[in-house]
Short mmCIF file of C-alpha atoms in Angstrom, two decimals:
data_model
loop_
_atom_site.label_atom_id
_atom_site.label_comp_id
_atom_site.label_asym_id
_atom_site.label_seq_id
_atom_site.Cartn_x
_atom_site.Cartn_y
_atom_site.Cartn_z
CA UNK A 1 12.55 -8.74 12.19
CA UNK A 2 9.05 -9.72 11.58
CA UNK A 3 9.95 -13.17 10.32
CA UNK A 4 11.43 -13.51 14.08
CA UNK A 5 8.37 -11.61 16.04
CA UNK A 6 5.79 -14.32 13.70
CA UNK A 7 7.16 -17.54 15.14
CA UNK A 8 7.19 -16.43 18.88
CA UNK A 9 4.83 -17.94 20.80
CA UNK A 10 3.29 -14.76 22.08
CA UNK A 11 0.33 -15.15 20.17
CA UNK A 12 -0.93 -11.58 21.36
CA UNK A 13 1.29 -10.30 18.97
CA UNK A 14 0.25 -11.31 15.58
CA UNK A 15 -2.18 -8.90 15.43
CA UNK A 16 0.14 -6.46 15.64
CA UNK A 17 2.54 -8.00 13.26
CA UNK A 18 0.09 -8.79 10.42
CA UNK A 19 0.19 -5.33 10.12
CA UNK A 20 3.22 -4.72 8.90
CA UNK A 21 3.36 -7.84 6.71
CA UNK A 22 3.12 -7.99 2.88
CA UNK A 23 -0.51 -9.60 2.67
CA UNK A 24 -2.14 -11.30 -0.06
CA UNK A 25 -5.92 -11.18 0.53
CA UNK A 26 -8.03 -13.64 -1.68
CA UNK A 27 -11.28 -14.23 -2.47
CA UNK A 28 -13.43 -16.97 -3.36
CA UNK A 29 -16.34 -15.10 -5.76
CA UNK A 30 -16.15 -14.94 -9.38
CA UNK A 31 -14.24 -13.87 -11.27
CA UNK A 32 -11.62 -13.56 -8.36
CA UNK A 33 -11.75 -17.53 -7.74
CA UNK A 34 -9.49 -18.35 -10.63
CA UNK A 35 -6.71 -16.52 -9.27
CA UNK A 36 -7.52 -17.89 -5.91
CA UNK A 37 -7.75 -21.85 -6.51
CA UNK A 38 -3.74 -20.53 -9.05
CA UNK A 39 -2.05 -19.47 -5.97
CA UNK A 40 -3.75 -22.41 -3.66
CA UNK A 41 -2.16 -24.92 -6.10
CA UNK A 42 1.19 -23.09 -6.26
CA UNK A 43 1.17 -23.16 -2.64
CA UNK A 44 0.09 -27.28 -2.24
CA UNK A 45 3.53 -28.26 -2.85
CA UNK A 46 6.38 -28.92 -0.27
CA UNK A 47 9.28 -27.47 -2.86
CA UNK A 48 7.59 -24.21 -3.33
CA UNK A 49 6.99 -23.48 0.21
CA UNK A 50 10.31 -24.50 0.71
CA UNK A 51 11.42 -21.78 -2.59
CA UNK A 52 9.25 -19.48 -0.54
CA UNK A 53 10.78 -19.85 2.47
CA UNK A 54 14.44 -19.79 1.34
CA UNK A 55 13.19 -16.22 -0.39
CA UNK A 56 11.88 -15.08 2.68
CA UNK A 57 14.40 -12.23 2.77
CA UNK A 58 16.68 -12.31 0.07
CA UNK A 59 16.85 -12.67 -3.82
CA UNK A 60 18.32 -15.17 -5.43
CA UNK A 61 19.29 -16.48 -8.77
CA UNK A 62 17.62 -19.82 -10.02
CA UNK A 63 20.94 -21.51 -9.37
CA UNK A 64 21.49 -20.37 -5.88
CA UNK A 65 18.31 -21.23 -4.91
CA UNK A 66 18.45 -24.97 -6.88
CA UNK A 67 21.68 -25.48 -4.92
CA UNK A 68 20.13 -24.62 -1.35
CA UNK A 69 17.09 -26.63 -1.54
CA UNK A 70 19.74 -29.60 -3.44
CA UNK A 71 16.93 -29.62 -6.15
CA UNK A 72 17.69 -30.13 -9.87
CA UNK A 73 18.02 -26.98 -11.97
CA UNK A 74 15.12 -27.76 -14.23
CA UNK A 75 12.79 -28.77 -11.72
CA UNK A 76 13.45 -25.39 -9.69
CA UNK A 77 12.79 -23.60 -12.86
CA UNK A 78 9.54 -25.15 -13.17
CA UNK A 79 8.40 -24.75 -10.12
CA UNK A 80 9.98 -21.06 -10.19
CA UNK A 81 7.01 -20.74 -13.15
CA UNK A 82 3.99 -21.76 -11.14
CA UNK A 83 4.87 -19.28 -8.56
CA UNK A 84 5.46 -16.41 -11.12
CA UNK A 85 2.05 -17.31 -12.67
CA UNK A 86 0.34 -17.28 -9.61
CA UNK A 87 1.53 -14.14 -8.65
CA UNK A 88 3.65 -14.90 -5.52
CA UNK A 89 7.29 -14.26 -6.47
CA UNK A 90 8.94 -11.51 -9.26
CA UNK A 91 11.73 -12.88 -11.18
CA UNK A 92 13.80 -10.22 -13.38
CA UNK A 93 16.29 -11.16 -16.02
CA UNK A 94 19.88 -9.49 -15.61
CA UNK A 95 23.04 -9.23 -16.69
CA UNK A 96 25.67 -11.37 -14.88
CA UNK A 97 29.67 -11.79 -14.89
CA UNK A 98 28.94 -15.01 -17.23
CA UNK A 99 26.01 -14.30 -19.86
CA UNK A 100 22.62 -14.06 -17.67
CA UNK A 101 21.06 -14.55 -14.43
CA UNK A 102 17.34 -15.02 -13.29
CA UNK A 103 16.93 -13.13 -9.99
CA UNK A 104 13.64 -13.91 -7.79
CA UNK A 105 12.26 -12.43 -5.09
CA UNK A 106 8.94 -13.12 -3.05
CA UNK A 107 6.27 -10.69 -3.18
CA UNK A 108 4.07 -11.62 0.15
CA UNK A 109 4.63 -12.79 3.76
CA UNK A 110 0.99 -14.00 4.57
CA UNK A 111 -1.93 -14.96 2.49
CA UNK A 112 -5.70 -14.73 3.49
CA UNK A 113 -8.45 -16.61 1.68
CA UNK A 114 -11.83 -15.05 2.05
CA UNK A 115 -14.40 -17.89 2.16
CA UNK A 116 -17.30 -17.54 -0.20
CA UNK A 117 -19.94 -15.07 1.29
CA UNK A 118 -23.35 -13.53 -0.43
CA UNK A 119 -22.68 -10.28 -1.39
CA UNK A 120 -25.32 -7.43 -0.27
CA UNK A 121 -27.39 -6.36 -2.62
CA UNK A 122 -28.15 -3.27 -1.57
CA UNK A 123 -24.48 -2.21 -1.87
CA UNK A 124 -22.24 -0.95 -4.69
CA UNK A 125 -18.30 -0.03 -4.25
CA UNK A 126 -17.34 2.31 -6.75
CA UNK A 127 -12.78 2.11 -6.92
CA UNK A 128 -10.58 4.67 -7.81
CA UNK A 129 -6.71 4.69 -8.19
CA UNK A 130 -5.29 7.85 -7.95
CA UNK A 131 -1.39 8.20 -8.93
CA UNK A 132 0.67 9.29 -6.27
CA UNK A 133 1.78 12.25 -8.38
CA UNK A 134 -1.64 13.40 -9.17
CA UNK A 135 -2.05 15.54 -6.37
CA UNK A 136 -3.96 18.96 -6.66
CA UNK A 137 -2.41 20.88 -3.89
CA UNK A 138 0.74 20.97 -1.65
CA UNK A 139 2.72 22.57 0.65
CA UNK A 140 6.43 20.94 1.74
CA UNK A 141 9.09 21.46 3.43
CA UNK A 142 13.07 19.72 2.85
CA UNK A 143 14.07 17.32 2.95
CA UNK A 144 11.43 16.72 -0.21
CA UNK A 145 11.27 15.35 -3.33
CA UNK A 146 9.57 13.19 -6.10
CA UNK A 147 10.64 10.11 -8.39
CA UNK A 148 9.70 8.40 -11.01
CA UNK A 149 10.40 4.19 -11.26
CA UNK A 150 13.41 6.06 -13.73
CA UNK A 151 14.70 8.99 -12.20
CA UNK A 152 14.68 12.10 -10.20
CA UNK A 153 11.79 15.19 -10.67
CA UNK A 154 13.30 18.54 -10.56
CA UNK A 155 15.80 18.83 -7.86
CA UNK A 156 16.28 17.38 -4.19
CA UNK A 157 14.86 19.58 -1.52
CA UNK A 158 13.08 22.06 -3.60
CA UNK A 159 9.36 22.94 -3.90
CA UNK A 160 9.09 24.13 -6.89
CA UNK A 161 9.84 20.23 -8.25
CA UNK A 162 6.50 19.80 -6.63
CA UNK A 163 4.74 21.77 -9.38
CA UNK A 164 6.78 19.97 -12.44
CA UNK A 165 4.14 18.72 -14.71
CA UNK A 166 6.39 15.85 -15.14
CA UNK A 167 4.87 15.15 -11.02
CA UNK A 168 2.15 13.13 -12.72
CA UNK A 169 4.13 10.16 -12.82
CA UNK A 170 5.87 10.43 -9.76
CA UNK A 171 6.39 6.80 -8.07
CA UNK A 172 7.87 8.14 -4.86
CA UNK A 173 6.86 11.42 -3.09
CA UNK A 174 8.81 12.55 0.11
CA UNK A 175 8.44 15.34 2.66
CA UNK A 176 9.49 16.15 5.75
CA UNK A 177 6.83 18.35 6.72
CA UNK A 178 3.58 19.74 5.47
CA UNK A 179 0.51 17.72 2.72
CA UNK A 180 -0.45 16.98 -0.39
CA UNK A 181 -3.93 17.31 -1.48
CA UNK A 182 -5.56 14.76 -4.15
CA UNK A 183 -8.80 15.14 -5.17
CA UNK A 184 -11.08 12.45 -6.25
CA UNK A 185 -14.08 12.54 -8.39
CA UNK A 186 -17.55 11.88 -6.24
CA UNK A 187 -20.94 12.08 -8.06
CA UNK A 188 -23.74 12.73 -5.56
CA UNK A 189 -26.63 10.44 -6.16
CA UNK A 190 -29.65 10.84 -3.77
CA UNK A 191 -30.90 7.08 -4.21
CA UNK A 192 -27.65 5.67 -3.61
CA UNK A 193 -25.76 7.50 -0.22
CA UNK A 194 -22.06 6.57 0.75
CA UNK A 195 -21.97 4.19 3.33
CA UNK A 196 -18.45 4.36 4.09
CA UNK A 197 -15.20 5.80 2.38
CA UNK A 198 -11.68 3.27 2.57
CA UNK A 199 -8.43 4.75 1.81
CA UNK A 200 -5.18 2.77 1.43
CA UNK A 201 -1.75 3.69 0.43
CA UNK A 202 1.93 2.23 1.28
CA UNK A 203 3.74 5.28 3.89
CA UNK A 204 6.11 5.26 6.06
CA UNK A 205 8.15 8.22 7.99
CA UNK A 206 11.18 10.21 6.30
CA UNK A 207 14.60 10.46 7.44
CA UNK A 208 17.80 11.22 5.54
CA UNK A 209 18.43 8.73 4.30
CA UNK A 210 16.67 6.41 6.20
CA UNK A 211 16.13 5.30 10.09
CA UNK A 212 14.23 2.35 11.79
CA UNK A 213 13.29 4.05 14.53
CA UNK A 214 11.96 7.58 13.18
CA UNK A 215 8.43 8.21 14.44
CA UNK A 216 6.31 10.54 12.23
CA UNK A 217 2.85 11.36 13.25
CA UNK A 218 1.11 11.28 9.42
CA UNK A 219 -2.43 12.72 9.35
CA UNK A 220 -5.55 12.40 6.89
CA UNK A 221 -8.43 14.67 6.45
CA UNK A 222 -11.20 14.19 3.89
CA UNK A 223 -13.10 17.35 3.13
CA UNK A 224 -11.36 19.40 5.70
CA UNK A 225 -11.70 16.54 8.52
CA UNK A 226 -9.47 14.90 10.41
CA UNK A 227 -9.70 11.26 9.96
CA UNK A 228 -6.81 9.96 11.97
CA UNK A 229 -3.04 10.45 13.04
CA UNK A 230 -0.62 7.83 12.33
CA UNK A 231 2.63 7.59 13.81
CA UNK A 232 4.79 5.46 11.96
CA UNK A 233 7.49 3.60 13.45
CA UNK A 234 10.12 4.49 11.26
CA UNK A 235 11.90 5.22 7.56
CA UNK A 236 12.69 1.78 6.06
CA UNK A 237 15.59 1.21 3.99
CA UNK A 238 19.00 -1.04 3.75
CA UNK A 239 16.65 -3.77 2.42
CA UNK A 240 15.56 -3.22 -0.93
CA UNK A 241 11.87 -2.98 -1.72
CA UNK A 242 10.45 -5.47 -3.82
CA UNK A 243 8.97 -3.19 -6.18
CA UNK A 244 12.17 -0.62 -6.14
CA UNK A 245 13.34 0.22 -9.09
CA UNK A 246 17.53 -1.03 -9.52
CA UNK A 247 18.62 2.36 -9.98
CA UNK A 248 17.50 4.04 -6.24
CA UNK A 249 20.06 2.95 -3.75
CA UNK A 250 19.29 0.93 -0.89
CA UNK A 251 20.66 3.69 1.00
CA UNK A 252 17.23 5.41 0.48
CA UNK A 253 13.80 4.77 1.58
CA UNK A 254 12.91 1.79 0.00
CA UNK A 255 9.05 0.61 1.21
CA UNK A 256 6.58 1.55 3.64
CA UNK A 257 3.66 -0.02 5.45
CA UNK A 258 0.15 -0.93 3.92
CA UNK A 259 -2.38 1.64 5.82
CA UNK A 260 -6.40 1.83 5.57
CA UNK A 261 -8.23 4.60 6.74
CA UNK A 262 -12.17 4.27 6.90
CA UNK A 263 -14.94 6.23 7.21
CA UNK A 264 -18.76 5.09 8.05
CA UNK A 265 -21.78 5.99 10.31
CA UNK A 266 -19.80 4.55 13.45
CA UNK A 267 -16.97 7.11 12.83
CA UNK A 268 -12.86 7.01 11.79
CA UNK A 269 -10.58 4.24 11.53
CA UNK A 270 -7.23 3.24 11.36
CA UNK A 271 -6.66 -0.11 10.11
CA UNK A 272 -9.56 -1.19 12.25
CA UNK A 273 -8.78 0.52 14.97
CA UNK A 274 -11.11 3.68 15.74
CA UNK A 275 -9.24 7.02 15.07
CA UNK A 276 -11.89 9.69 15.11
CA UNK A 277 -15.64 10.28 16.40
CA UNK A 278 -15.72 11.92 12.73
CA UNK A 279 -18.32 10.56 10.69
CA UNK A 280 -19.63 9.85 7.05
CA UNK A 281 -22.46 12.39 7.78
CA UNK A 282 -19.83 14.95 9.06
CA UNK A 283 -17.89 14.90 5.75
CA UNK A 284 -20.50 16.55 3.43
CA UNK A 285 -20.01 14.78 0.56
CA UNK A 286 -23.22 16.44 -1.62
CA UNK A 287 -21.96 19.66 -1.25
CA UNK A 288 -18.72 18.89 -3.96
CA UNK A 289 -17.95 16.89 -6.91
CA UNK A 290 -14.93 15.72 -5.64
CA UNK A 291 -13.47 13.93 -1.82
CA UNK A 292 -10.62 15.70 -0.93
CA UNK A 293 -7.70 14.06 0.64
CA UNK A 294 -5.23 15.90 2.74
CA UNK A 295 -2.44 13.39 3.70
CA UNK A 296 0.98 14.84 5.40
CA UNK A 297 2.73 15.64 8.86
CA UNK A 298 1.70 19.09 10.20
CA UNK A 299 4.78 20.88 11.62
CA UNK A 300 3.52 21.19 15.06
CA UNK A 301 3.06 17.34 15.22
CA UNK A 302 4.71 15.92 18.65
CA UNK A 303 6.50 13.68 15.76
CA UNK A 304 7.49 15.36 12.96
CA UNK A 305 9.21 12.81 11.13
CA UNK A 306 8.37 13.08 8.01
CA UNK A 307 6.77 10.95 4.89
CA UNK A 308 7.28 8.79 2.08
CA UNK A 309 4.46 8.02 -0.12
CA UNK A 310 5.03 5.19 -2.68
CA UNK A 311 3.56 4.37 -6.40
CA UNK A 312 2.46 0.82 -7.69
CA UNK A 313 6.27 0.85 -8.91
CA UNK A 314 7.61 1.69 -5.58
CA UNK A 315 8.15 -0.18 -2.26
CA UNK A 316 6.43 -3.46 -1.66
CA UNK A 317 2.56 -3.26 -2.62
CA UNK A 318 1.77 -2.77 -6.55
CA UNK A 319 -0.88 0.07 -6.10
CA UNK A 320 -0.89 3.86 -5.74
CA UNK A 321 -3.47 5.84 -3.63
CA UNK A 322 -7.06 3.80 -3.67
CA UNK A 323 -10.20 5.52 -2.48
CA UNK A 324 -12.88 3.05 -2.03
CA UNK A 325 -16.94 4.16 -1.68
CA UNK A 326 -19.37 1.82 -0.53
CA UNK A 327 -23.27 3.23 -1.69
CA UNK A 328 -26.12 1.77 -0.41
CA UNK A 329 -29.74 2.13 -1.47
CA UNK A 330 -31.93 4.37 0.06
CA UNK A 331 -34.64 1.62 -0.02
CA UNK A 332 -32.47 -0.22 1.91
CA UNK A 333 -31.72 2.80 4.71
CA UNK A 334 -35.76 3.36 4.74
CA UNK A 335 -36.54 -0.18 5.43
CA UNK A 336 -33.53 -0.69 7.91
CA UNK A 337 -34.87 2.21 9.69
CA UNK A 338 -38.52 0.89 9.73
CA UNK A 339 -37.51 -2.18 10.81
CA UNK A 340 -35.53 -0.42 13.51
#
């Protein structure tokens, strides 16, 4: 579908698309620029872009996809193993009928390069990664349920799988109403305030067992403040995700979308888009050693369609949640405002 809505002409509608789109962002700066000038030279060939397009959205063996693109068997392979090494397909190794077959599948639709830019020196960005089944607190309501990238938590539909301590490595978390709390570690330093907060994690809406059209208005609050209401368009499954593990059906959920939710002086966004007059300032992060991160569908919502929340071995994108937090000096504040 968004293969077809990317080559209209409508140009007004990328934006939207690129949303929704598997995206590869790369950057120029060191150490990043190795990996950067890889996948430029994978892609500066006409037979991998034309491997990448034939993989657009299927998977295929080597020898299906050698026969396609009438291209010799060993020179697919090799060029098979310039786009594994850059990062820009998954190939798996399976059993077939006769001995065994080398599936591939391609990881990204679009690919941004970041030109080389100075970076500020009066800021610092301080990561963190926080497992999908790491969450403190939670209240849910059926359907619900957790996986890992091998099997099922507890049972389907009951809360008390919530509170398994096998939930730690959950790859898949699903709820049809209600949150889950996660709580990341923050270390207040006077010389060095937050400039903004970033949060990104792969969602989408829950329906049993899935629906393309299934709106689901999906909040987030940090530190008791609401950031933002999402309404996703639907529950995506019938196409497997590319990070799905064999065993889940493609009757099931399978991937979500690729959100961002920031915070800064300005106020709340939602991939770009302002969400919330909420602001860094209104979030008082001194006053705990840890953000807290409410993410869920309240059961009043005009949507209540419920959530999927995916792992870095679930759905399309290879991460769990990530909280990023921008410092910047306080030198830097006093002389901005002196200036000012």
């Amino acid at each position: 579908r968004l293969g077809r809505r990317m080559k209209q002409e409508n140009f007004s509608d990328v934006q939207e698309a690129v949303g929704a789109l598997r995206l590869l962002r790369l950057r120029t700066e060191y150490p990043a620029r190795e990996h950067t000038v890889a996948v430029l030279k994978a892609l500066g060939s006409l037979p991998r872009m034309a491997i990448l397009n034939f993989l657009e959205r299927k998977v295929a063996n080597v020898s299906e996809i050698a026969q396609a693109l009438d291209m010799p068997l060993s020179t697919t392979n090799l060029h098979i193993t310039a786009l594994e090494e850059a990062g820009l397909i998954h190939s798996e190794t399976v059993t077939a009928s006769r001995g065994i077959q080398k599936l591939c599948a391609r990881l990204y639709d679009a690919v941004v390069v970041f030109l080389p830019q100075s970076p500020p020196t009066s800021m610092k960005v301080s990561t963190i990664e926080m497992p999908v089944g790491a969450f403190y607190d939670c209240e849910v309501q059926p359907t619900c349920g957790l996986a890992t990238a091998e099997n099922l938590i507890g049972r389907l539909d009951d809360a008390a799988s919530f509170f398994e301590p096998e939930r730690i490595h959950a790859q898949l978390v699903w709820l049809t109403s209600g949150f889950l709390e996660y709580r990341f570690p923050y270390r207040h330093d006077p010389e060095n305030p937050v400039h903004s907060l970033t949060l990104s994690a792969e969602i989408c809406s829950e329906a049993a067992p899935y629906a393309l059209e299934w709106p689901s208005d999906i909040f987030v609050e940090i530190n008791g403040k609401l950031i933002g209401v999402w309404t996703s368009p639907g529950d995506f499954g019938g196409e497997r995700g590319t990070l799905t593990p064999a065993w889940w059906g493609e009757w099931n959920s399978q991937y979500g979308l690729l959100k961002t939710w920031r915070v800064d002086a300005s106020g709340s966004f939602i991939d770009g888009v302002k969400s919330s007059q909420v602001c860094i300032h209104d979030l008082e992060l001194e006053r705990r050693p840890y953000i807290a991160i409410r993410i869920g569908v309240k059961p009043d919502a005009i949507n209540v369609g419920g959530m999927n929340l995916f792992g870095k071995r679930f759905g399309n994108y290879a991460q769990d949640l990530i909280l990023k937090i921008i410092y910047t000096s306080k030198a830097s504040v006093e002389s901005d405002a002196a200036s000012a």
